[in-house]
Coordinates of C-alpha atoms (C1' of nucleotides) in Angstrom, one line a residue:
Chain A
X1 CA -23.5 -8.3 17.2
X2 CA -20.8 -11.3 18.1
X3 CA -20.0 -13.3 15.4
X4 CA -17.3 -15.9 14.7
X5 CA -15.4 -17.8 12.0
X6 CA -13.7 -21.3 12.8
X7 CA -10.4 -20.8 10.2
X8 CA -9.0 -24.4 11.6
X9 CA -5.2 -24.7 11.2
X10 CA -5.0 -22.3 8.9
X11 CA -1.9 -19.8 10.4
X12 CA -3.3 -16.3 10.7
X13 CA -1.9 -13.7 13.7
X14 CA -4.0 -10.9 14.1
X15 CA -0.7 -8.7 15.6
X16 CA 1.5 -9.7 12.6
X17 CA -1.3 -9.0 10.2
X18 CA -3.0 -5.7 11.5
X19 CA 1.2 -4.0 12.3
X20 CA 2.6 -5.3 8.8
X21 CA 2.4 -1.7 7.0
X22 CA -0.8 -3.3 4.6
X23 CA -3.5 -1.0 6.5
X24 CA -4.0 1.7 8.4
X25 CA -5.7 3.1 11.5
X26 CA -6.3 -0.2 13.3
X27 CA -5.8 0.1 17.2
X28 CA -5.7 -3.1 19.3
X29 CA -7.5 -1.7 22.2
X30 CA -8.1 -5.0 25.5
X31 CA -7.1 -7.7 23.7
X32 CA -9.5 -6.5 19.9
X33 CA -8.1 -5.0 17.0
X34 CA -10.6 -2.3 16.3
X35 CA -10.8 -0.2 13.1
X36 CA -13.3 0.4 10.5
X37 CA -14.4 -1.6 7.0
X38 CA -16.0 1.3 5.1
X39 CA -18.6 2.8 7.2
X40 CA -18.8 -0.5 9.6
X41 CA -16.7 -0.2 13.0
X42 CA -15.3 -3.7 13.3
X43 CA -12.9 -5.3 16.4
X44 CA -11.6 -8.9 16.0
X45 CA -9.6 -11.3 18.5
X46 CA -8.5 -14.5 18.0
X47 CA -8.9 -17.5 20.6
X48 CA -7.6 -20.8 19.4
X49 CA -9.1 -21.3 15.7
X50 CA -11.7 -18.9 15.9
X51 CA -11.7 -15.5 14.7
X52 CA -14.4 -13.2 17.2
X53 CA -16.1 -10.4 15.3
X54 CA -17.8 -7.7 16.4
X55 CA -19.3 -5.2 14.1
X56 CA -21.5 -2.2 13.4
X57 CA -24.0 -2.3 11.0
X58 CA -23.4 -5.9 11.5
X59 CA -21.1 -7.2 8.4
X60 CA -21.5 -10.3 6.3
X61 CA -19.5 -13.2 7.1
X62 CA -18.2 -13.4 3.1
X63 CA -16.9 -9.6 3.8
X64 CA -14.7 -11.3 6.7
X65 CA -14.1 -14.2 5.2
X66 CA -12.4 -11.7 2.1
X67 CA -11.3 -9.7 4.1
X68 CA -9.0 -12.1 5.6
X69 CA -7.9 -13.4 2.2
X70 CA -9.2 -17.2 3.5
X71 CA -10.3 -18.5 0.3
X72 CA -6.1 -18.8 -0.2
X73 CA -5.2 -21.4 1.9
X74 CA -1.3 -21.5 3.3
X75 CA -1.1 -24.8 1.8
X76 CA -1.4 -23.0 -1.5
X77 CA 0.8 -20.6 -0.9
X78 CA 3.7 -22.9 -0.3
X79 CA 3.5 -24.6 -2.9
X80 CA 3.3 -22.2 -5.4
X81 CA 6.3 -20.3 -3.8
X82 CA 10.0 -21.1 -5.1
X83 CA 11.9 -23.6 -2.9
X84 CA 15.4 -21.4 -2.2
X85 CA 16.2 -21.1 1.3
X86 CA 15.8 -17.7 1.9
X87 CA 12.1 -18.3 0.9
X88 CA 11.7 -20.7 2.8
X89 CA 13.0 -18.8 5.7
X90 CA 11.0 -16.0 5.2
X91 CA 7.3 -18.2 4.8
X92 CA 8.3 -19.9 8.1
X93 CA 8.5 -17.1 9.8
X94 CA 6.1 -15.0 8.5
X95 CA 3.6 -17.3 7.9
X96 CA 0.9 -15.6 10.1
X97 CA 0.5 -12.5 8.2
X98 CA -2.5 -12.4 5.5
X99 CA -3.1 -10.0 3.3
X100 CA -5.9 -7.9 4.0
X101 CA -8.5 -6.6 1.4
X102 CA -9.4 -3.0 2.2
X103 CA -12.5 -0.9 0.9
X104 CA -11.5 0.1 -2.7
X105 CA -11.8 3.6 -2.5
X106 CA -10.1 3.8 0.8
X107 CA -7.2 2.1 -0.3
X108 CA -6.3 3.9 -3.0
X109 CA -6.4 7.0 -1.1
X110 CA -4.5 5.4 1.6
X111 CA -1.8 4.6 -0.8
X112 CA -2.5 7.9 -3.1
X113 CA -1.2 9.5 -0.1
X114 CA 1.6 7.1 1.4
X115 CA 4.5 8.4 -1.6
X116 CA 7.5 9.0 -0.2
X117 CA 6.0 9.4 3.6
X118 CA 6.4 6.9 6.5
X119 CA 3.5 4.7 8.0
X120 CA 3.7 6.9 10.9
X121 CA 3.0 10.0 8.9
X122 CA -0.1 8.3 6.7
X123 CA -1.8 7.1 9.7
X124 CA -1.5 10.9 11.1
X125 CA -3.0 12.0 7.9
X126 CA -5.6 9.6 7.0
X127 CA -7.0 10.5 11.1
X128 CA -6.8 14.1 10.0
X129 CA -9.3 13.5 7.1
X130 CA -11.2 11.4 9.7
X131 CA -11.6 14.3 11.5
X132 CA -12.3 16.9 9.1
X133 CA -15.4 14.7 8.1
X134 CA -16.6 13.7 11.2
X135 CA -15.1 15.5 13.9
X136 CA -13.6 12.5 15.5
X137 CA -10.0 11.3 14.4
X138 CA -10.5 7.9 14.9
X139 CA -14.0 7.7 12.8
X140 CA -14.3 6.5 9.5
X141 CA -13.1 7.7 6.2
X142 CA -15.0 9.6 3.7
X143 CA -16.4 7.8 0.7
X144 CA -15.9 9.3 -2.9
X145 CA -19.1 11.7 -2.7
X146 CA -18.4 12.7 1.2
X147 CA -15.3 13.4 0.7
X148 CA -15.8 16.4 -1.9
X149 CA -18.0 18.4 0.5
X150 CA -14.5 19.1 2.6
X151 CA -12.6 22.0 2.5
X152 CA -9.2 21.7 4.4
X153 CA -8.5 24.9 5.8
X154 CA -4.6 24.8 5.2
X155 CA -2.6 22.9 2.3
X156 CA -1.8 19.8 4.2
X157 CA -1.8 17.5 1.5
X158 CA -0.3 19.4 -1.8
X159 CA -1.1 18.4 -4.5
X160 CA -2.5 15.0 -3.2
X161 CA -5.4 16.6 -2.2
X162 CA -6.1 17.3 -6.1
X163 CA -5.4 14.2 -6.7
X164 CA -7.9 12.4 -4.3
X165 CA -10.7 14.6 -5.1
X166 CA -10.2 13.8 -9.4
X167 CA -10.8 9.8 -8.7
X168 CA -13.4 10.7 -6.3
X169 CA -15.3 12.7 -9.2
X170 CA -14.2 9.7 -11.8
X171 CA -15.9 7.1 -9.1
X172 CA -18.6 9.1 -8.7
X173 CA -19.6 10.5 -12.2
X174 CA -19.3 6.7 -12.9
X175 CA -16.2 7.1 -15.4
X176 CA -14.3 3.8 -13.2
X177 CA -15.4 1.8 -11.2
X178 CA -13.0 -0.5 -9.1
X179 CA -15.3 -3.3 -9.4
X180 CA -13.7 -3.1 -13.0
X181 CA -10.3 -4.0 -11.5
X182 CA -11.6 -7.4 -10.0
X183 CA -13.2 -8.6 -13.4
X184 CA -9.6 -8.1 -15.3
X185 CA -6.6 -10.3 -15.1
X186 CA -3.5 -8.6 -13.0
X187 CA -2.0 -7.4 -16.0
X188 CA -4.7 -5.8 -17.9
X189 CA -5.8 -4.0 -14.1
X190 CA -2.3 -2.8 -14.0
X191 CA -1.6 -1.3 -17.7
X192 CA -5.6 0.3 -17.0
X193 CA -4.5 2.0 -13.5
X194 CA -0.7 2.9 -15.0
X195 CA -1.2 3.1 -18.5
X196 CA -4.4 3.5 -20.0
X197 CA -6.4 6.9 -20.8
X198 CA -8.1 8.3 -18.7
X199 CA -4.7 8.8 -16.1
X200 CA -4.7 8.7 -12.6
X201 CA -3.0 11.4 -11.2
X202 CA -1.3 9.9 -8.1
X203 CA -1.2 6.8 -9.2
X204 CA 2.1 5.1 -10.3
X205 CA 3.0 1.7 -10.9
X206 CA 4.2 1.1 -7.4
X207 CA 0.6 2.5 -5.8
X208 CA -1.4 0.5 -8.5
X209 CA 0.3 -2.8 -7.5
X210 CA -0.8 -2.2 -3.6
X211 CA -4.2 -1.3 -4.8
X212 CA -4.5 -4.5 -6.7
X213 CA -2.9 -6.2 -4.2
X214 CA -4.6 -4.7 -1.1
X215 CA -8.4 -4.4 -2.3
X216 CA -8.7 -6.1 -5.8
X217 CA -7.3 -9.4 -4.8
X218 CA -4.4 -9.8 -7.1
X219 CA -2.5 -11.9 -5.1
X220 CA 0.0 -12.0 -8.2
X221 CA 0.9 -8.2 -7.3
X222 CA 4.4 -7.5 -6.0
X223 CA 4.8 -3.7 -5.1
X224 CA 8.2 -2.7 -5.1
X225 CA 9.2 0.1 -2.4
X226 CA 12.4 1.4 -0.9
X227 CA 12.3 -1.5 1.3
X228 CA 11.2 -4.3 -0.9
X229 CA 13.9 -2.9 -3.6
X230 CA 16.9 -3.4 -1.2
X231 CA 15.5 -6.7 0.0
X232 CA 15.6 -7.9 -3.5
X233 CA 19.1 -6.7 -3.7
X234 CA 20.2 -8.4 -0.6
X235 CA 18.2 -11.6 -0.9
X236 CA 17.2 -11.8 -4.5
X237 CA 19.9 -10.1 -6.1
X238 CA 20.3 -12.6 -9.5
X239 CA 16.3 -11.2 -9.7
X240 CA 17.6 -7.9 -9.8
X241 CA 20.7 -8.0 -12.2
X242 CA 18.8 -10.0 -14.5
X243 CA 16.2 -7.2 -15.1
X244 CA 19.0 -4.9 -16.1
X245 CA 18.0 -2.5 -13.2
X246 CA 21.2 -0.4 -11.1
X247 CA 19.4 2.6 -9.7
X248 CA 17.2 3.3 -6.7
X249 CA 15.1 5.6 -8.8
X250 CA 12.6 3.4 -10.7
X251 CA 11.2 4.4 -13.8
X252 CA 7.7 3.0 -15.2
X253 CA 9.9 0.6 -17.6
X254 CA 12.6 -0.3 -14.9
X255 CA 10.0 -0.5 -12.2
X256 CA 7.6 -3.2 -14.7
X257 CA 10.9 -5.2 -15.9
X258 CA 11.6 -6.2 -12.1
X259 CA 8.4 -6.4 -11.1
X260 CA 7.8 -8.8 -13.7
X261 CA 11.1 -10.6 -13.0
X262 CA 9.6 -11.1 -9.5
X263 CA 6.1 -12.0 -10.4
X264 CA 7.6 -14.4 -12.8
X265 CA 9.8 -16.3 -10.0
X266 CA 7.8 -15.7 -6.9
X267 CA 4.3 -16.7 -8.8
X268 CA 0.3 -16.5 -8.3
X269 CA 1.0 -15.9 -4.6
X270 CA 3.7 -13.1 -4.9
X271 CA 2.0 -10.6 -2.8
X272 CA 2.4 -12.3 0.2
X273 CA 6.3 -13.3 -0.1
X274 CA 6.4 -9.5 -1.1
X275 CA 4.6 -8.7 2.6
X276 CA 7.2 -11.0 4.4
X277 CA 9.8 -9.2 2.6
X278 CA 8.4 -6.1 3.2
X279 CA 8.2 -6.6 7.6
X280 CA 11.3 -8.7 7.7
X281 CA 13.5 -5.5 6.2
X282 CA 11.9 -3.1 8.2
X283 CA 12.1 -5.5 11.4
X284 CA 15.7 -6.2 10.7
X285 CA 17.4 -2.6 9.3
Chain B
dG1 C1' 18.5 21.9 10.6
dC2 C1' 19.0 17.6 8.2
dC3 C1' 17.7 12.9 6.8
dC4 C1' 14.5 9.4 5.8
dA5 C1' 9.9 7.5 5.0
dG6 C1' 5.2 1.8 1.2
dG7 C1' 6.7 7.6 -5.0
dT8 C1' 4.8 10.6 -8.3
dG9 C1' 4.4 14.6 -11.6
dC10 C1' 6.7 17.7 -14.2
dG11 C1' 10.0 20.2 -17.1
dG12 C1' 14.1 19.8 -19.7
dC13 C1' 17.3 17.5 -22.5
Chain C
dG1 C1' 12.8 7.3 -22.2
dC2 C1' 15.8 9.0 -18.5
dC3 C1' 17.4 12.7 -15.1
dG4 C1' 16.7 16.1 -11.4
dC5 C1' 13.8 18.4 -8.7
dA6 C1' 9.7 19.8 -5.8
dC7 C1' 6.5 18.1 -2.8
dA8 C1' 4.0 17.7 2.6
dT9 C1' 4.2 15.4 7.1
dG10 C1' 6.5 13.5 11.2
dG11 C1' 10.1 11.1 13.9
dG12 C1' 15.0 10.3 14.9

DNA sequence: GCCCAGGTGCGGC
DNA sequence: GCCGCACATGGG
């Protein structure tokens, strides 16, 4: 089924959006970027102001329209960010990537599984899971009850494998839901993914903030990676000294005093400066 | 073979 | 609380 959404001037590049680092295993295959939104295979292209959809079992135009983030308008979004040059540099030129909000369940495993390994090698593994579930590596993802009846043959994922099937038994023995992290502000979602009982294994506060960010719609969320840390050293480097943090290696405490320092400075719409920041270090170093 | 990549858990002070 | 280390994969 073709469908369509007219998204006027707002700036949104499906190239810049889909190749940011935000999501995985999306393909642009003649001219459509073609991946899946849970168990619907979905393709978009955009011609002029209008986003094309196809998709099947046909989605609901809300799903897209969230999907796409397009309740925040860009208008918004500059206005609410801080008006030092470097900002402003990096909105202007980055203005066409939107942050994308994933299935729940398949973001955090995305992102349980992303520590300390390159996009390159996520992508890899998330198609390997594809395939052990259904036989094709570019299929979809297992949901939390699919994904228990697997059993890799080697140890391929360590001990993230543990850790993926523990949430899945907390999401399906109803213990969390992730419909609870919508229905919280970003602060008490945070301390409930980082600090509150029961734990997450897998979880730390730099993989809770792109789950909030990614598929709760905290756009106040600003994960802090290797690549966002020495961005806010370069660009943002009174951020950084203020928050009393020197060393690469972030602690829980040292990791929450800078985020914060960012949050506070950046504002409701720190997620997507956070996403420029993000591509323009890796385009750049 | 070594280094780095969207970090986290763990044991030991 | 912080430090040092193990951990799996893949590309340069």
């Amino acid at each position: 089924m073709l469908q369509e959404i007219n998204i006027g001037e707002e700036p949104l590049e499906l190239d810049a959006t889909f190749t940011s680092g935000q999501i995985f295993r999306w393909h642009k295959i003649d001219g459509w970027w073609q991946g899946w939104i849970g168990h619907s295979k979905v393709a978009f292209k955009k011609t002029g102001n209008l986003i094309q959809i196809r998709s099947v079992p046909t989605l609901d135009l809300d799903v897209v329209h969230n999907f796409f983030s397009l309740q925040v308008d860009h208008k918004s979004i500059i206005e609410s960010l801080p008006e030092d040059r470097f900002t402003r540099y990096l909105v202007k030129k980055y203005s066409g990537i939107r942050i994308l909000q994933q299935d729940a369940w398949e973001c955090a495993m995305a992102y349980i599984i992303s520590s300390s390994l390159s996009i390159n090698a996520i992508n890899k593994i998330l198609d390997r899971i594809s395939f052990l579930f259904t036989g094709d590596s570019r299929g979809c993802l297992p949901g939390p009850h699919e994904i228990q009846m697997i059993r890799p043959l080697d140890n391929f994922l360590g001990k993230k494998w543990d850790y993926l099937i523990i949430l899945s038994k907390q999401i399906v023995e109803g213990t969390f839901k992730f419909e609870l992290l919508r229905t919280l502000t970003y602060e008490s979602a945070w301390r409930r993914l980082v600090i509150d009982e029961p734990h997450f294994k897998g979880i730390g506060p730099k993989v809770a903030d792109c789950i909030l960010l990614f598929s709760a719609n905290k756009y106040s969320s600003f994960p802090i990676d290797r690549w966002v840390f020495r961005g806010l050293k370069k660009y943002y480097s009174s951020l950084v000294e203020e928050s009393g943090v020197s060393s690469e290696h972030l602690t829980i405490t040292k990791y929450k005093k800078l985020s914060d320092s960012a949050r506070q400075y950046f504002g409701k719409f720190s997620g997507f400066l956070q996403e420029y920041l993000f591509v323009h270090l890796r385009n750049t170093n």
